[in-house]
Tab-separated table of C-alpha atoms in Angstrom:
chain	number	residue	atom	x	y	z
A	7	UNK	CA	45.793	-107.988	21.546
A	8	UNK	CA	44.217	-109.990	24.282
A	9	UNK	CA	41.936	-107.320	26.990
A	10	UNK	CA	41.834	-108.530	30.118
A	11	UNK	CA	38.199	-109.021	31.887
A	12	UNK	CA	36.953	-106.448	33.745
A	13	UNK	CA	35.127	-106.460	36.798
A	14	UNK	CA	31.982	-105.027	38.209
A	15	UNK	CA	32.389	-102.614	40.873
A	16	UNK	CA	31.286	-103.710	43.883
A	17	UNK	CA	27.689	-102.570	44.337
A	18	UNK	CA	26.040	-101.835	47.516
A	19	UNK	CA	23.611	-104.580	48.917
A	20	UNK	CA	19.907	-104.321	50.239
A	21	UNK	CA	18.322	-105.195	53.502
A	22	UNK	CA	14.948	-105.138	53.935
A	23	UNK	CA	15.233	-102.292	50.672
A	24	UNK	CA	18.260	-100.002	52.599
A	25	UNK	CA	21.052	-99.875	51.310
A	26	UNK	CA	24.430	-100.722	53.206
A	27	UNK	CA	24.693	-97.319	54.034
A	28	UNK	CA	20.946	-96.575	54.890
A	29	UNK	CA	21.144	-99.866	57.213
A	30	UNK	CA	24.149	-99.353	58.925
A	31	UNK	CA	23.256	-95.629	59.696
A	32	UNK	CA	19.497	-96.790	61.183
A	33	UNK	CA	21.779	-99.402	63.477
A	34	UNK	CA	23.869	-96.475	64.795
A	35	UNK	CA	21.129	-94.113	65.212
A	36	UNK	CA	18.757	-96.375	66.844
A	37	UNK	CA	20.990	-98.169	69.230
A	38	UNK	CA	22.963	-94.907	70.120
A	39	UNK	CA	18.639	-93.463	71.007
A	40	UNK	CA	18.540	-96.601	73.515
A	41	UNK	CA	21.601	-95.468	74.833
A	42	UNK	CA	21.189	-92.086	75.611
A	43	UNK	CA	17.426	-93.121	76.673
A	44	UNK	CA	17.880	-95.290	78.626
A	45	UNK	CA	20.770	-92.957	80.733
A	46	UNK	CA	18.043	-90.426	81.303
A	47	UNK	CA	15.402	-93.118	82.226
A	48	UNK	CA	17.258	-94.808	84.727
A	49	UNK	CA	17.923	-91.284	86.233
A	50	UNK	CA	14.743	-90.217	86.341
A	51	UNK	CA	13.990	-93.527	87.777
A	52	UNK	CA	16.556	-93.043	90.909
A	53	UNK	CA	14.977	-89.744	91.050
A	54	UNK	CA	16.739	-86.613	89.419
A	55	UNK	CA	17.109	-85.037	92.738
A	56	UNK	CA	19.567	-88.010	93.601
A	57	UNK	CA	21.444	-87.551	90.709
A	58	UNK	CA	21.696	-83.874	91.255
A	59	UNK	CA	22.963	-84.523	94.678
A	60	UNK	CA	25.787	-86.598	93.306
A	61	UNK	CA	26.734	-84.475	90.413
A	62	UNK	CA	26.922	-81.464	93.053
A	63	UNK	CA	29.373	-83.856	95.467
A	64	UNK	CA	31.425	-84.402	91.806
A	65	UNK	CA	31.928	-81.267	91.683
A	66	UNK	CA	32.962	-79.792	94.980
A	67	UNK	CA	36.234	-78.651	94.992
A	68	UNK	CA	36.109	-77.850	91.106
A	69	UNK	CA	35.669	-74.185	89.026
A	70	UNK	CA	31.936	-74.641	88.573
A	71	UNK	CA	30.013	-73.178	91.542
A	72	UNK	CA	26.977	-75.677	92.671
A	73	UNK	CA	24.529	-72.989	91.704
A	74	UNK	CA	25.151	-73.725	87.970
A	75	UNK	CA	26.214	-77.835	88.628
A	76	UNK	CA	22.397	-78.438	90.294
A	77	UNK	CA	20.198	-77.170	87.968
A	78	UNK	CA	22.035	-78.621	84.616
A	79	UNK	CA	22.186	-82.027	86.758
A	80	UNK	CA	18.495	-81.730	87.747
A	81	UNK	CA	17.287	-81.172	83.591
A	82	UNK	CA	20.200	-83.491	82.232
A	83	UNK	CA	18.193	-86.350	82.667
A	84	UNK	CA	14.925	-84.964	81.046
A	85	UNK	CA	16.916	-83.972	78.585
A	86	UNK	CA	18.623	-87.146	77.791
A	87	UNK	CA	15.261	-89.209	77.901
A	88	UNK	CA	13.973	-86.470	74.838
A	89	UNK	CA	16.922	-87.004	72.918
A	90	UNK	CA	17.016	-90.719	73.559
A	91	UNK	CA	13.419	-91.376	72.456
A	92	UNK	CA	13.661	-89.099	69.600
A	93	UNK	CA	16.912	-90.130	67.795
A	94	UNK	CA	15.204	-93.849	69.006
A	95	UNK	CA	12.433	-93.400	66.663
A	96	UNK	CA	13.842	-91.162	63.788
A	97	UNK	CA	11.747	-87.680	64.625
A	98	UNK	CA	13.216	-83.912	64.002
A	99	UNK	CA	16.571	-86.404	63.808
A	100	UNK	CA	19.171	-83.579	62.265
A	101	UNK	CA	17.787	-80.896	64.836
A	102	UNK	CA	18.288	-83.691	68.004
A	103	UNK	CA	21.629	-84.704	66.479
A	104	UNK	CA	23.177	-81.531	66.759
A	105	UNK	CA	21.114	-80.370	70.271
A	106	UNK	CA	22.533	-83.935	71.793
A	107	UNK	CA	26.181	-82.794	70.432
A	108	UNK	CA	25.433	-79.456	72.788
A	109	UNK	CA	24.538	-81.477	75.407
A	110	UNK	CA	27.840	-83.273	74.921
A	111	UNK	CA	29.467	-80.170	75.044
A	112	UNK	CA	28.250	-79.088	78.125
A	113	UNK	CA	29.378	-82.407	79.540
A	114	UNK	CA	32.677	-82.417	78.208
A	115	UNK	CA	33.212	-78.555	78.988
A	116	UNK	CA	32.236	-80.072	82.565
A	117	UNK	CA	34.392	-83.212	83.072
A	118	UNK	CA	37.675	-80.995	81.516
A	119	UNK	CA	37.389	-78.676	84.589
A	120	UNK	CA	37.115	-81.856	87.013
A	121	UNK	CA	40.129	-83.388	85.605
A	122	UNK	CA	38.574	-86.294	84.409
A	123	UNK	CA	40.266	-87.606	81.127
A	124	UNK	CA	39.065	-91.127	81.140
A	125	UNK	CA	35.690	-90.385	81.396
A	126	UNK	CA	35.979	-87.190	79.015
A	127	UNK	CA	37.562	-89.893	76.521
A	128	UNK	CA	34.568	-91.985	76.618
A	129	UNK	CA	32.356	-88.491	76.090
A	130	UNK	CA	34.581	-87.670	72.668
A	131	UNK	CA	33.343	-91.004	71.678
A	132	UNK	CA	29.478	-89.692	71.942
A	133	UNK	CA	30.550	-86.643	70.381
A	134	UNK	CA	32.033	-88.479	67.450
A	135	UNK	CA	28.826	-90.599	67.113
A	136	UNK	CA	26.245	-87.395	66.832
A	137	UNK	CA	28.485	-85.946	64.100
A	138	UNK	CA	28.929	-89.358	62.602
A	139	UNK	CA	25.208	-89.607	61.822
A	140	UNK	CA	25.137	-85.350	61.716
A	141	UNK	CA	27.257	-85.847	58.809
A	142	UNK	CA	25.434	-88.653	57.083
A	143	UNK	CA	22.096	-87.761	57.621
A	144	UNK	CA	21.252	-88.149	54.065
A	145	UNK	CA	21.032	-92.439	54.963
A	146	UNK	CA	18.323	-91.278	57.410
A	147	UNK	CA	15.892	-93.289	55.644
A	148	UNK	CA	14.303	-95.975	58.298
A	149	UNK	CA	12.969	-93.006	60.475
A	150	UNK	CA	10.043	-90.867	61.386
A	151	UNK	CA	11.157	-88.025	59.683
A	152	UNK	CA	10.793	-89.836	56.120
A	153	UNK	CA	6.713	-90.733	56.967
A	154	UNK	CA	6.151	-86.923	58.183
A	155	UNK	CA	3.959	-85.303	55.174
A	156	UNK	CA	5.203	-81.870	53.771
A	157	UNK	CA	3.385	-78.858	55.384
A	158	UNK	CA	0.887	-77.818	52.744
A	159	UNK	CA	1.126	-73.875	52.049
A	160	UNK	CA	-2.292	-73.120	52.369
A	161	UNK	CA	-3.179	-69.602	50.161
A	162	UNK	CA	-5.881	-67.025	50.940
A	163	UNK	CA	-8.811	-67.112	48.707
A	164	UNK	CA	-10.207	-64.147	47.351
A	165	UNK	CA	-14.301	-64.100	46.933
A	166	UNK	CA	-15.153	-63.897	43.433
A	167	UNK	CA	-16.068	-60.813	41.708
């Protein structure tokens, strides 16, 4: 009886010693970190009372009163810039994952009640990205979080007797 060959499995490759799927989820976090960085930088840059101002004008004419609209606009963009830098370099990166999916939240709870589906599309597409690496957070291997040591349980000491 004649076997046929068989075949290796495909195996995963190695860049700079990541795997495929270490690599690829280092690309998304890091380049979605500029992202969302650089959208609270360049606020804060304008000046977050601007940005305020413009949110407020969005919003005129909508469900949400100005009194809640100005002071989410005015910390959005501090917010974004922590999130940004943080998913940017890899630190406390399940923990900013899922409070940069909140902020999503809040943004998409926000652009439903203006009626805007185009740009609420383009939000779902954040939101998918945070649970994308949310849910593979185990390839979180090119970050911060893998050089932090392990808090060391320090013990009390009794004197001797």
């Amino acid at each position: 009886m004649r076997t046929l060959p068989t075949e290796n499995p495909p195996t995963s490759g190695h860049l700079f010693g990541l795997t495929d799927g270490e690599a690829g989820y280092a690309l998304l976090r890091v380049t979605l970190g500029l992202n969302i960085l650089l959208h609270g930088v360049t606020r804060l840059v304008s000046g977050p009372g601007a940005f305020a101002d413009s949110l407020v004008k969005a919003f005129t004419g909508s469900l949400m009163p100005a009194v809640l609209v100005r002071p989410f606009a005015l910390g959005l963009p501090f917010a974004e810039t922590l999130v940004g830098a943080l998913l940017l370099v890899g630190l406390l990166t399940r923990q900013v994952l899922a409070a940069g999916g909140l902020l999503m939240l809040a943004l998409v709870f926000g652009t439903a009640l203006r009626g805007e589906w185009e740009t609420l599309g383009v939000q779902m597409l954040y939101v998918g990205l945070y649970s994308a690496l949310l849910g593979t957070a185990r390839f979180n291997k090119l970050s911060l979080d893998r050089l932090r040591l392990p808090v060391i349980a320090t013990t009390t000491s009794r004197p001797a007797p």
